[in-house]
mmCIF file with all atom_site columns, C-alpha atoms in Angstrom:
data_model
loop_
_atom_site.group_PDB
_atom_site.id
_atom_site.type_symbol
_atom_site.label_atom_id
_atom_site.label_alt_id
_atom_site.label_comp_id
_atom_site.label_asym_id
_atom_site.label_entity_id
_atom_site.label_seq_id
_atom_site.pdbx_PDB_ins_code
_atom_site.Cartn_x
_atom_site.Cartn_y
_atom_site.Cartn_z
_atom_site.occupancy
_atom_site.B_iso_or_equiv
_atom_site.pdbx_formal_charge
_atom_site.auth_seq_id
_atom_site.auth_comp_id
_atom_site.auth_asym_id
_atom_site.auth_atom_id
_atom_site.pdbx_PDB_model_num
ATOM 1   C CA . MET A 1 1   ? -13.729 12.320  -21.962 1.00 46.00 ? 21  MET A CA 1
ATOM 2   C CA . THR A 1 2   ? -15.954 9.345   -22.424 1.00 48.00 ? 22  THR A CA 1
ATOM 3   C CA . SER A 1 3   ? -14.641 6.015   -24.273 1.00 45.00 ? 23  SER A CA 1
ATOM 4   C CA . LYS A 1 4   ? -15.791 4.896   -27.699 1.00 44.00 ? 24  LYS A CA 1
ATOM 5   C CA . THR A 1 5   ? -19.316 2.759   -27.590 1.00 45.00 ? 25  THR A CA 1
ATOM 6   C CA . LEU A 1 6   ? -18.517 -0.857  -26.454 1.00 49.00 ? 26  LEU A CA 1
ATOM 7   C CA . SER A 1 7   ? -16.895 -2.736  -29.206 1.00 45.00 ? 27  SER A CA 1
ATOM 8   C CA . LYS A 1 8   ? -19.130 -5.544  -31.203 1.00 55.00 ? 28  LYS A CA 1
ATOM 9   C CA . THR A 1 9   ? -16.189 -7.938  -31.283 1.00 60.00 ? 29  THR A CA 1
ATOM 10  C CA . PRO A 1 10  ? -17.182 -11.217 -29.449 1.00 75.00 ? 30  PRO A CA 1
ATOM 11  C CA . GLU A 1 11  ? -15.502 -11.335 -26.078 1.00 81.00 ? 31  GLU A CA 1
ATOM 12  C CA . ALA A 1 12  ? -12.944 -13.743 -25.350 1.00 91.00 ? 32  ALA A CA 1
ATOM 13  C CA . LYS A 1 13  ? -13.875 -17.413 -23.980 1.00 94.00 ? 33  LYS A CA 1
ATOM 14  C CA . ALA A 1 14  ? -13.389 -17.712 -20.265 1.00 95.00 ? 34  ALA A CA 1
ATOM 15  C CA . ARG A 1 15  ? -10.608 -19.835 -18.689 1.00 96.00 ? 35  ARG A CA 1
ATOM 16  C CA . PRO A 1 16  ? -10.375 -21.021 -15.101 1.00 98.00 ? 36  PRO A CA 1
ATOM 17  C CA . ALA A 1 17  ? -8.871  -18.725 -12.672 1.00 98.00 ? 37  ALA A CA 1
ATOM 18  C CA . GLU A 1 18  ? -5.710  -20.202 -11.022 1.00 98.00 ? 38  GLU A CA 1
ATOM 19  C CA . ILE A 1 19  ? -5.916  -19.607 -7.363  1.00 98.00 ? 39  ILE A CA 1
ATOM 20  C CA . VAL A 1 20  ? -2.442  -19.807 -5.934  1.00 97.00 ? 40  VAL A CA 1
ATOM 21  C CA . ARG A 1 21  ? -3.255  -19.054 -2.482  1.00 98.00 ? 41  ARG A CA 1
ATOM 22  C CA . GLU A 1 22  ? -5.911  -17.877 0.107   1.00 98.00 ? 42  GLU A CA 1
ATOM 23  C CA . TYR A 1 23  ? -5.458  -15.387 3.141   1.00 98.00 ? 43  TYR A CA 1
ATOM 24  C CA . GLY A 1 24  ? -7.787  -15.094 6.102   1.00 96.00 ? 44  GLY A CA 1
ATOM 25  C CA . PRO A 1 25  ? -10.322 -14.828 7.287   1.00 95.00 ? 45  PRO A CA 1
ATOM 26  C CA . PHE A 1 26  ? -8.665  -12.484 9.705   1.00 94.00 ? 46  PHE A CA 1
ATOM 27  C CA . PRO A 1 27  ? -9.936  -11.673 13.319  1.00 90.00 ? 47  PRO A CA 1
ATOM 28  C CA . GLY A 1 28  ? -12.621 -9.186  13.518  1.00 84.00 ? 48  GLY A CA 1
ATOM 29  C CA . ALA A 1 29  ? -12.652 -8.789  9.599   1.00 86.00 ? 49  ALA A CA 1
ATOM 30  C CA . GLY A 1 30  ? -15.883 -10.345 8.660   1.00 83.00 ? 50  GLY A CA 1
ATOM 31  C CA . ASP A 1 31  ? -15.961 -8.583  5.125   1.00 94.00 ? 51  ASP A CA 1
ATOM 32  C CA . ILE A 1 32  ? -13.293 -7.687  2.408   1.00 96.00 ? 52  ILE A CA 1
ATOM 33  C CA . ALA A 1 33  ? -14.195 -4.620  0.511   1.00 94.00 ? 53  ALA A CA 1
ATOM 34  C CA . GLY A 1 34  ? -11.023 -3.275  -1.273  1.00 96.00 ? 54  GLY A CA 1
ATOM 35  C CA . VAL A 1 35  ? -7.625  -4.380  -1.657  1.00 98.00 ? 55  VAL A CA 1
ATOM 36  C CA . THR A 1 36  ? -4.054  -2.953  -2.521  1.00 98.00 ? 56  THR A CA 1
ATOM 37  C CA . HIS A 1 37  ? -0.366  -3.667  -2.686  1.00 98.00 ? 57  HIS A CA 1
ATOM 38  C CA . ASP A 1 38  ? 2.292   -1.369  -1.400  1.00 97.00 ? 58  ASP A CA 1
ATOM 39  C CA . GLY A 1 39  ? 5.245   -3.408  -3.056  1.00 96.00 ? 59  GLY A CA 1
ATOM 40  C CA . GLN A 1 40  ? 5.537   -5.413  0.252   1.00 97.00 ? 60  GLN A CA 1
ATOM 41  C CA . ARG A 1 41  ? 2.271   -6.092  1.989   1.00 98.00 ? 61  ARG A CA 1
ATOM 42  C CA . VAL A 1 42  ? -1.380  -6.443  0.809   1.00 98.00 ? 62  VAL A CA 1
ATOM 43  C CA . TRP A 1 43  ? -3.636  -3.814  2.271   1.00 98.00 ? 63  TRP A CA 1
ATOM 44  C CA . ALA A 1 44  ? -7.374  -4.843  2.708   1.00 98.00 ? 64  ALA A CA 1
ATOM 45  C CA . ALA A 1 45  ? -10.462 -2.684  3.848   1.00 97.00 ? 65  ALA A CA 1
ATOM 46  C CA . THR A 1 46  ? -12.974 -4.708  6.224   1.00 96.00 ? 66  THR A CA 1
ATOM 47  C CA . GLY A 1 47  ? -15.406 -1.702  6.874   1.00 92.00 ? 67  GLY A CA 1
ATOM 48  C CA . ALA A 1 48  ? -14.386 -0.273  10.323  1.00 91.00 ? 68  ALA A CA 1
ATOM 49  C CA . SER A 1 49  ? -10.461 -0.715  9.598   1.00 95.00 ? 69  SER A CA 1
ATOM 50  C CA . LEU A 1 50  ? -7.591  -1.332  7.029   1.00 97.00 ? 70  LEU A CA 1
ATOM 51  C CA . ILE A 1 51  ? -5.555  -4.289  7.615   1.00 97.00 ? 71  ILE A CA 1
ATOM 52  C CA . ALA A 1 52  ? -2.024  -5.213  6.260   1.00 97.00 ? 72  ALA A CA 1
ATOM 53  C CA . PHE A 1 53  ? -0.592  -8.714  5.898   1.00 98.00 ? 73  PHE A CA 1
ATOM 54  C CA . ASP A 1 54  ? 2.635   -10.459 4.798   1.00 98.00 ? 74  ASP A CA 1
ATOM 55  C CA . PRO A 1 55  ? 1.847   -12.118 1.688   1.00 98.00 ? 75  PRO A CA 1
ATOM 56  C CA . ALA A 1 56  ? 4.768   -14.408 2.018   1.00 97.00 ? 76  ALA A CA 1
ATOM 57  C CA . SER A 1 57  ? 3.644   -15.404 5.348   1.00 97.00 ? 77  SER A CA 1
ATOM 58  C CA . GLY A 1 58  ? 0.144   -14.449 5.436   1.00 97.00 ? 78  GLY A CA 1
ATOM 59  C CA . GLU A 1 59  ? 0.527   -12.901 8.935   1.00 97.00 ? 79  GLU A CA 1
ATOM 60  C CA . GLN A 1 60  ? -1.342  -9.853  9.819   1.00 96.00 ? 80  GLN A CA 1
ATOM 61  C CA . THR A 1 61  ? 1.137   -7.032  10.517  1.00 96.00 ? 81  THR A CA 1
ATOM 62  C CA . ARG A 1 62  ? -0.939  -3.743  10.677  1.00 96.00 ? 82  ARG A CA 1
ATOM 63  C CA . THR A 1 63  ? -4.321  -2.480  11.460  1.00 96.00 ? 83  THR A CA 1
ATOM 64  C CA . LEU A 1 64  ? -5.667  1.179   10.838  1.00 97.00 ? 84  LEU A CA 1
ATOM 65  C CA . GLU A 1 65  ? -8.702  2.507   12.227  1.00 95.00 ? 85  GLU A CA 1
ATOM 66  C CA . CYS A 1 66  ? -10.087 3.678   9.175   1.00 94.00 ? 86  CYS A CA 1
ATOM 67  C CA . ALA A 1 67  ? -13.418 3.744   7.384   1.00 94.00 ? 87  ALA A CA 1
ATOM 68  C CA . GLY A 1 68  ? -13.720 1.703   4.115   1.00 94.00 ? 88  GLY A CA 1
ATOM 69  C CA . ASP A 1 69  ? -16.586 -0.132  2.737   1.00 93.00 ? 89  ASP A CA 1
ATOM 70  C CA . ALA A 1 70  ? -15.022 -0.284  -1.130  1.00 96.00 ? 90  ALA A CA 1
ATOM 71  C CA . GLY A 1 71  ? -11.713 0.012   -2.941  1.00 97.00 ? 91  GLY A CA 1
ATOM 72  C CA . THR A 1 72  ? -8.509  0.758   -1.769  1.00 98.00 ? 92  THR A CA 1
ATOM 73  C CA . ALA A 1 73  ? -5.387  1.887   -3.374  1.00 98.00 ? 93  ALA A CA 1
ATOM 74  C CA . PHE A 1 74  ? -1.674  3.010   -2.992  1.00 98.00 ? 94  PHE A CA 1
ATOM 75  C CA . ASP A 1 75  ? 0.192   5.626   -4.701  1.00 98.00 ? 95  ASP A CA 1
ATOM 76  C CA . GLY A 1 76  ? 3.547   4.864   -3.489  1.00 97.00 ? 96  GLY A CA 1
ATOM 77  C CA . LYS A 1 77  ? 3.356   7.009   -0.547  1.00 98.00 ? 97  LYS A CA 1
ATOM 78  C CA . HIS A 1 78  ? -0.454  7.235   0.662   1.00 98.00 ? 98  HIS A CA 1
ATOM 79  C CA . LEU A 1 79  ? -3.183  4.767   0.346   1.00 98.00 ? 99  LEU A CA 1
ATOM 80  C CA . TYR A 1 80  ? -6.841  5.707   -0.825  1.00 98.00 ? 100 TYR A CA 1
ATOM 81  C CA . GLN A 1 81  ? -9.699  4.384   0.632   1.00 98.00 ? 101 GLN A CA 1
ATOM 82  C CA . ILE A 1 82  ? -13.540 4.774   -0.457  1.00 98.00 ? 102 ILE A CA 1
ATOM 83  C CA . ALA A 1 83  ? -15.631 5.292   2.366   1.00 96.00 ? 103 ALA A CA 1
ATOM 84  C CA . GLU A 1 84  ? -18.978 5.888   1.408   1.00 93.00 ? 104 GLU A CA 1
ATOM 85  C CA . THR A 1 85  ? -19.346 8.966   -0.734  1.00 96.00 ? 105 THR A CA 1
ATOM 86  C CA . ARG A 1 86  ? -15.846 10.079  -0.390  1.00 97.00 ? 106 ARG A CA 1
ATOM 87  C CA . ILE A 1 87  ? -12.460 8.895   -1.049  1.00 98.00 ? 107 ILE A CA 1
ATOM 88  C CA . ASP A 1 88  ? -9.604  9.355   1.914   1.00 98.00 ? 108 ASP A CA 1
ATOM 89  C CA . LYS A 1 89  ? -6.148  9.879   1.300   1.00 98.00 ? 109 LYS A CA 1
ATOM 90  C CA . ILE A 1 90  ? -4.498  7.997   4.253   1.00 98.00 ? 110 ILE A CA 1
ATOM 91  C CA . ASP A 1 91  ? -1.082  8.188   5.816   1.00 98.00 ? 111 ASP A CA 1
ATOM 92  C CA . PRO A 1 92  ? -0.041  4.734   6.259   1.00 97.00 ? 112 PRO A CA 1
ATOM 93  C CA . ALA A 1 93  ? 2.664   5.214   9.093   1.00 96.00 ? 113 ALA A CA 1
ATOM 94  C CA . THR A 1 94  ? -0.199  6.793   11.271  1.00 95.00 ? 114 THR A CA 1
ATOM 95  C CA . GLY A 1 95  ? -3.650  6.145   9.709   1.00 96.00 ? 115 GLY A CA 1
ATOM 96  C CA . LYS A 1 96  ? -4.643  9.787   9.578   1.00 97.00 ? 116 LYS A CA 1
ATOM 97  C CA . VAL A 1 97  ? -6.624  11.103  6.811   1.00 97.00 ? 117 VAL A CA 1
ATOM 98  C CA . VAL A 1 98  ? -4.453  13.864  5.383   1.00 98.00 ? 118 VAL A CA 1
ATOM 99  C CA . ALA A 1 99  ? -7.027  14.898  2.352   1.00 98.00 ? 119 ALA A CA 1
ATOM 100 C CA . SER A 1 100 ? -10.751 13.782  0.994   1.00 98.00 ? 120 SER A CA 1
ATOM 101 C CA . ILE A 1 101 ? -12.100 14.305  -2.515  1.00 98.00 ? 121 ILE A CA 1
ATOM 102 C CA . PRO A 1 102 ? -15.888 13.172  -3.194  1.00 97.00 ? 122 PRO A CA 1
ATOM 103 C CA . ALA A 1 103 ? -16.098 9.837   -4.741  1.00 97.00 ? 123 ALA A CA 1
ATOM 104 C CA . PRO A 1 104 ? -17.606 10.215  -8.593  1.00 96.00 ? 124 PRO A CA 1
ATOM 105 C CA . GLY A 1 105 ? -20.495 7.700   -7.590  1.00 93.00 ? 125 GLY A CA 1
ATOM 106 C CA . SER A 1 106 ? -21.828 9.307   -4.680  1.00 90.00 ? 126 SER A CA 1
ATOM 107 C CA . GLY A 1 107 ? -21.831 6.216   -2.911  1.00 91.00 ? 127 GLY A CA 1
ATOM 108 C CA . SER A 1 108 ? -22.210 3.888   -5.583  1.00 93.00 ? 128 SER A CA 1
ATOM 109 C CA . ASP A 1 109 ? -18.499 3.268   -5.997  1.00 96.00 ? 129 ASP A CA 1
ATOM 110 C CA . SER A 1 110 ? -16.500 -0.121  -5.910  1.00 96.00 ? 130 SER A CA 1
ATOM 111 C CA . GLY A 1 111 ? -13.139 -0.661  -7.091  1.00 97.00 ? 131 GLY A CA 1
ATOM 112 C CA . LEU A 1 112 ? -10.035 1.933   -6.461  1.00 98.00 ? 132 LEU A CA 1
ATOM 113 C CA . THR A 1 113 ? -6.614  1.695   -8.027  1.00 98.00 ? 133 THR A CA 1
ATOM 114 C CA . TRP A 1 114 ? -3.778  4.121   -8.850  1.00 98.00 ? 134 TRP A CA 1
ATOM 115 C CA . ALA A 1 115 ? -2.117  4.461   -12.371 1.00 97.00 ? 135 ALA A CA 1
ATOM 116 C CA . GLU A 1 116 ? -0.370  7.279   -14.258 1.00 93.00 ? 136 GLU A CA 1
ATOM 117 C CA . GLY A 1 117 ? -1.134  9.918   -11.388 1.00 97.00 ? 137 GLY A CA 1
ATOM 118 C CA . SER A 1 118 ? -4.570  9.028   -11.492 1.00 98.00 ? 138 SER A CA 1
ATOM 119 C CA . LEU A 1 119 ? -7.151  7.183   -9.399  1.00 98.00 ? 139 LEU A CA 1
ATOM 120 C CA . TRP A 1 120 ? -9.516  4.835   -11.216 1.00 98.00 ? 140 TRP A CA 1
ATOM 121 C CA . VAL A 1 121 ? -12.664 4.186   -9.571  1.00 98.00 ? 141 VAL A CA 1
ATOM 122 C CA . GLY A 1 122 ? -15.178 1.368   -10.407 1.00 97.00 ? 142 GLY A CA 1
ATOM 123 C CA . GLN A 1 123 ? -18.911 1.834   -10.481 1.00 96.00 ? 143 GLN A CA 1
ATOM 124 C CA . TYR A 1 124 ? -20.628 -1.444  -9.807  1.00 94.00 ? 144 TYR A CA 1
ATOM 125 C CA . ARG A 1 125 ? -23.964 -1.239  -11.270 1.00 92.00 ? 145 ARG A CA 1
ATOM 126 C CA . ASP A 1 126 ? -23.301 1.514   -13.845 1.00 95.00 ? 146 ASP A CA 1
ATOM 127 C CA . ARG A 1 127 ? -20.552 -0.799  -15.453 1.00 95.00 ? 147 ARG A CA 1
ATOM 128 C CA . LYS A 1 128 ? -18.043 1.709   -15.648 1.00 96.00 ? 148 LYS A CA 1
ATOM 129 C CA . ILE A 1 129 ? -14.448 2.993   -14.545 1.00 97.00 ? 149 ILE A CA 1
ATOM 130 C CA . HIS A 1 130 ? -13.776 6.655   -14.104 1.00 97.00 ? 150 HIS A CA 1
ATOM 131 C CA . GLN A 1 131 ? -10.456 8.207   -14.321 1.00 97.00 ? 151 GLN A CA 1
ATOM 132 C CA . VAL A 1 132 ? -10.360 10.814  -11.534 1.00 97.00 ? 152 VAL A CA 1
ATOM 133 C CA . ASP A 1 133 ? -8.241  13.855  -10.637 1.00 98.00 ? 153 ASP A CA 1
ATOM 134 C CA . PRO A 1 134 ? -6.976  12.473  -6.934  1.00 98.00 ? 154 PRO A CA 1
ATOM 135 C CA . LYS A 1 135 ? -6.691  16.320  -5.792  1.00 97.00 ? 155 LYS A CA 1
ATOM 136 C CA . THR A 1 136 ? -10.215 17.366  -6.703  1.00 97.00 ? 156 THR A CA 1
ATOM 137 C CA . GLY A 1 137 ? -12.289 14.241  -7.508  1.00 97.00 ? 157 GLY A CA 1
ATOM 138 C CA . ALA A 1 138 ? -13.066 15.478  -11.235 1.00 97.00 ? 158 ALA A CA 1
ATOM 139 C CA . ILE A 1 139 ? -13.712 12.995  -13.832 1.00 97.00 ? 159 ILE A CA 1
ATOM 140 C CA . GLN A 1 140 ? -11.447 12.997  -16.421 1.00 96.00 ? 160 GLN A CA 1
ATOM 141 C CA . ARG A 1 141 ? -12.272 9.910   -18.422 1.00 96.00 ? 161 ARG A CA 1
ATOM 142 C CA . THR A 1 142 ? -14.692 7.095   -18.565 1.00 96.00 ? 162 THR A CA 1
ATOM 143 C CA . ILE A 1 143 ? -14.337 3.457   -19.735 1.00 96.00 ? 163 ILE A CA 1
ATOM 144 C CA . GLU A 1 144 ? -17.411 1.315   -19.919 1.00 93.00 ? 164 GLU A CA 1
ATOM 145 C CA . SER A 1 145 ? -17.694 -2.259  -19.232 1.00 92.00 ? 165 SER A CA 1
ATOM 146 C CA . ASN A 1 146 ? -20.415 -4.841  -20.074 1.00 91.00 ? 166 ASN A CA 1
ATOM 147 C CA . ARG A 1 147 ? -20.647 -6.470  -16.555 1.00 93.00 ? 167 ARG A CA 1
ATOM 148 C CA . PHE A 1 148 ? -20.961 -4.960  -13.201 1.00 95.00 ? 168 PHE A CA 1
ATOM 149 C CA . VAL A 1 149 ? -17.236 -3.666  -12.061 1.00 97.00 ? 169 VAL A CA 1
ATOM 150 C CA . THR A 1 150 ? -15.903 -4.584  -8.625  1.00 97.00 ? 170 THR A CA 1
ATOM 151 C CA . GLY A 1 151 ? -12.177 -4.330  -8.066  1.00 97.00 ? 171 GLY A CA 1
ATOM 152 C CA . VAL A 1 152 ? -9.799  -2.261  -10.555 1.00 98.00 ? 172 VAL A CA 1
ATOM 153 C CA . THR A 1 153 ? -6.328  -2.174  -11.368 1.00 98.00 ? 173 THR A CA 1
ATOM 154 C CA . TRP A 1 154 ? -3.824  -1.265  -14.174 1.00 97.00 ? 174 TRP A CA 1
ATOM 155 C CA . VAL A 1 155 ? -0.533  -3.352  -14.633 1.00 96.00 ? 175 VAL A CA 1
ATOM 156 C CA . ASP A 1 156 ? 1.963   -3.235  -17.604 1.00 95.00 ? 176 ASP A CA 1
ATOM 157 C CA . GLY A 1 157 ? -0.508  -0.906  -19.547 1.00 95.00 ? 177 GLY A CA 1
ATOM 158 C CA . GLU A 1 158 ? -3.337  -3.526  -19.200 1.00 96.00 ? 178 GLU A CA 1
ATOM 159 C CA . LEU A 1 159 ? -6.711  -2.737  -17.468 1.00 97.00 ? 179 LEU A CA 1
ATOM 160 C CA . TRP A 1 160 ? -8.282  -5.446  -15.404 1.00 98.00 ? 180 TRP A CA 1
ATOM 161 C CA . HIS A 1 161 ? -11.248 -5.381  -13.462 1.00 98.00 ? 181 HIS A CA 1
ATOM 162 C CA . GLY A 1 162 ? -13.385 -7.796  -11.372 1.00 98.00 ? 182 GLY A CA 1
ATOM 163 C CA . THR A 1 163 ? -16.862 -8.548  -11.673 1.00 97.00 ? 183 THR A CA 1
ATOM 164 C CA . TRP A 1 164 ? -19.375 -10.305 -9.293  1.00 95.00 ? 184 TRP A CA 1
ATOM 165 C CA . GLU A 1 165 ? -23.152 -11.122 -10.245 1.00 92.00 ? 185 GLU A CA 1
ATOM 166 C CA . GLY A 1 166 ? -24.922 -13.898 -8.058  1.00 88.00 ? 186 GLY A CA 1
ATOM 167 C CA . ASP A 1 167 ? -22.555 -16.854 -7.579  1.00 89.00 ? 187 ASP A CA 1
ATOM 168 C CA . ASP A 1 168 ? -20.287 -15.943 -10.774 1.00 93.00 ? 188 ASP A CA 1
ATOM 169 C CA . SER A 1 169 ? -17.304 -13.733 -10.975 1.00 97.00 ? 189 SER A CA 1
ATOM 170 C CA . GLU A 1 170 ? -14.489 -13.444 -13.091 1.00 98.00 ? 190 GLU A CA 1
ATOM 171 C CA . ILE A 1 171 ? -11.147 -11.162 -13.304 1.00 98.00 ? 191 ILE A CA 1
ATOM 172 C CA . ARG A 1 172 ? -11.461 -9.689  -17.034 1.00 98.00 ? 192 ARG A CA 1
ATOM 173 C CA . ARG A 1 173 ? -9.074  -7.542  -19.029 1.00 97.00 ? 193 ARG A CA 1
ATOM 174 C CA . ILE A 1 174 ? -10.512 -4.985  -21.124 1.00 95.00 ? 194 ILE A CA 1
ATOM 175 C CA . ASP A 1 175 ? -9.325  -2.765  -23.798 1.00 95.00 ? 195 ASP A CA 1
ATOM 176 C CA . PRO A 1 176 ? -9.231  0.522   -22.133 1.00 93.00 ? 196 PRO A CA 1
ATOM 177 C CA . GLN A 1 177 ? -10.332 2.547   -25.430 1.00 89.00 ? 197 GLN A CA 1
ATOM 178 C CA . SER A 1 178 ? -12.959 0.367   -26.712 1.00 90.00 ? 198 SER A CA 1
ATOM 179 C CA . GLY A 1 179 ? -14.368 -1.623  -23.409 1.00 90.00 ? 199 GLY A CA 1
ATOM 180 C CA . ALA A 1 180 ? -13.934 -4.877  -25.591 1.00 94.00 ? 200 ALA A CA 1
ATOM 181 C CA . VAL A 1 181 ? -13.182 -7.955  -23.317 1.00 95.00 ? 201 VAL A CA 1
ATOM 182 C CA . LEU A 1 182 ? -9.930  -9.319  -23.889 1.00 96.00 ? 202 LEU A CA 1
ATOM 183 C CA . GLU A 1 183 ? -9.234  -11.910 -21.461 1.00 97.00 ? 203 GLU A CA 1
ATOM 184 C CA . ARG A 1 184 ? -11.623 -13.923 -18.779 1.00 97.00 ? 204 ARG A CA 1
ATOM 185 C CA . LEU A 1 185 ? -10.451 -15.607 -15.622 1.00 98.00 ? 205 LEU A CA 1
ATOM 186 C CA . GLU A 1 186 ? -13.336 -17.588 -14.080 1.00 98.00 ? 206 GLU A CA 1
ATOM 187 C CA . MET A 1 187 ? -13.477 -18.052 -10.427 1.00 98.00 ? 207 MET A CA 1
ATOM 188 C CA . PRO A 1 188 ? -14.849 -20.841 -8.856  1.00 96.00 ? 208 PRO A CA 1
ATOM 189 C CA . PRO A 1 189 ? -18.501 -20.703 -7.781  1.00 93.00 ? 209 PRO A CA 1
ATOM 190 C CA . GLY A 1 190 ? -19.076 -18.592 -4.539  1.00 90.00 ? 210 GLY A CA 1
ATOM 191 C CA . ALA A 1 191 ? -15.680 -17.088 -4.656  1.00 96.00 ? 211 ALA A CA 1
ATOM 192 C CA . GLY A 1 192 ? -16.567 -13.584 -5.563  1.00 96.00 ? 212 GLY A CA 1
ATOM 193 C CA . VAL A 1 193 ? -14.188 -10.806 -6.422  1.00 97.00 ? 213 VAL A CA 1
ATOM 194 C CA . SER A 1 194 ? -14.915 -7.371  -4.009  1.00 96.00 ? 214 SER A CA 1
ATOM 195 C CA . GLY A 1 195 ? -11.772 -5.979  -4.424  1.00 96.00 ? 215 GLY A CA 1
ATOM 196 C CA . LEU A 1 196 ? -8.733  -6.408  -7.093  1.00 98.00 ? 216 LEU A CA 1
ATOM 197 C CA . GLU A 1 197 ? -5.055  -5.277  -7.413  1.00 98.00 ? 217 GLU A CA 1
ATOM 198 C CA . SER A 1 198 ? -1.944  -6.392  -8.911  1.00 98.00 ? 218 SER A CA 1
ATOM 199 C CA . ASP A 1 199 ? 1.406   -6.881  -7.407  1.00 97.00 ? 219 ASP A CA 1
ATOM 200 C CA . GLY A 1 200 ? 3.085   -5.577  -10.172 1.00 95.00 ? 220 GLY A CA 1
ATOM 201 C CA . ALA A 1 201 ? 4.610   -8.924  -11.339 1.00 94.00 ? 221 ALA A CA 1
ATOM 202 C CA . ASN A 1 202 ? 2.609   -12.191 -11.600 1.00 96.00 ? 222 ASN A CA 1
ATOM 203 C CA . LEU A 1 203 ? -0.099  -12.094 -9.044  1.00 98.00 ? 223 LEU A CA 1
ATOM 204 C CA . PHE A 1 204 ? -3.668  -10.459 -8.541  1.00 98.00 ? 224 PHE A CA 1
ATOM 205 C CA . TYR A 1 205 ? -5.073  -9.964  -5.091  1.00 98.00 ? 225 TYR A CA 1
ATOM 206 C CA . ALA A 1 206 ? -8.840  -10.744 -5.078  1.00 98.00 ? 226 ALA A CA 1
ATOM 207 C CA . GLY A 1 207 ? -11.129 -9.781  -2.069  1.00 97.00 ? 227 GLY A CA 1
ATOM 208 C CA . GLY A 1 208 ? -13.438 -12.243 -1.402  1.00 97.00 ? 228 GLY A CA 1
ATOM 209 C CA . GLY A 1 209 ? -16.521 -10.295 0.235   1.00 96.00 ? 229 GLY A CA 1
ATOM 210 C CA . LYS A 1 210 ? -18.007 -11.786 3.308   1.00 94.00 ? 230 LYS A CA 1
ATOM 211 C CA . SER A 1 211 ? -16.023 -14.900 3.052   1.00 95.00 ? 231 SER A CA 1
ATOM 212 C CA . GLY A 1 212 ? -13.175 -12.642 4.917   1.00 96.00 ? 232 GLY A CA 1
ATOM 213 C CA . LYS A 1 213 ? -10.913 -14.018 2.483   1.00 97.00 ? 233 LYS A CA 1
ATOM 214 C CA . VAL A 1 214 ? -8.114  -12.479 0.039   1.00 98.00 ? 234 VAL A CA 1
ATOM 215 C CA . ARG A 1 215 ? -7.113  -14.876 -2.685  1.00 98.00 ? 235 ARG A CA 1
ATOM 216 C CA . ALA A 1 216 ? -3.734  -14.663 -4.786  1.00 98.00 ? 236 ALA A CA 1
ATOM 217 C CA . VAL A 1 217 ? -4.484  -15.359 -8.315  1.00 98.00 ? 237 VAL A CA 1
ATOM 218 C CA . ARG A 1 218 ? -2.014  -15.950 -11.206 1.00 98.00 ? 238 ARG A CA 1
ATOM 219 C CA . ARG A 1 219 ? -1.704  -13.348 -13.806 1.00 97.00 ? 239 ARG A CA 1
ATOM 220 C CA . PRO A 1 220 ? -1.681  -14.749 -17.004 1.00 94.00 ? 240 PRO A CA 1
ATOM 221 C CA . LYS A 1 221 ? 1.336   -14.336 -19.086 1.00 86.00 ? 241 LYS A CA 1
ATOM 222 C CA . ALA A 1 222 ? 1.019   -11.817 -21.980 1.00 76.00 ? 242 ALA A CA 1
ATOM 223 C CA . ALA A 1 223 ? 0.637   -13.471 -25.217 1.00 63.00 ? 243 ALA A CA 1
#
C-alpha cells in the first residue's frame, strides 16, 4: 500500500531546535549513523560497532562488535541494525546476530525505527519511509516525504524524521497519510541529523554524522 500523493498544503514554518545536551565524540567512533533508545540507554551505530551510553551521565556502557552504517532500532527485546543491504536482528546481551532480512533500499537505506510491530525504514534520496515486515522484509506501506530522509521515529502516534541536505538539517513531523509537513525543528548550521529516535517522552536523540556526536533535542509539546 502506498500513501496518498503529497499534500499541497503549505508546510509548517521552521522554528529553532532546542538542543538540550551533546554527547561524544566517543573513543574510536568517528561517525554516528543510526541511533535508538532501549528505555534506559541510547545506542548508536558507528560503522564497525554499536555503542551504548547512559544519557544521564554520558558514560559509554557497552560496545558490541556489529556492522552498522545506517539506522538502528529496538523492539523491546532485540536491536535491529541496517548493515549495507540487510537489516540484522541482534541480541543486545551478546551482540550475536540472530536473524537478518533484506533492506528495502538494497543499500540506499537510512533511518530505522520500530513501531506497532513493524520496522520503519527511511530511504534517503528516494524521500520515502517504508513500513517493513520484520520477519520477511516485505514492504507493507510507503509514506512519501518532500525532503531527503535520514533518521525516523514514531512517538505517541506522531511520525518524525530527520533530513540533511548540505549544511541544513531539520527534524520534521509529517502526516503519515498525506506526507504533509506539520512541524519543523531547524538544527544549527552544520549540526546534521544522521539518525533519530525518541525516548518515548520529551526528547529526541539525533546522530550527528561525522561529528561523532549524539544530540538530545527537546520534543515540542503537543498543541
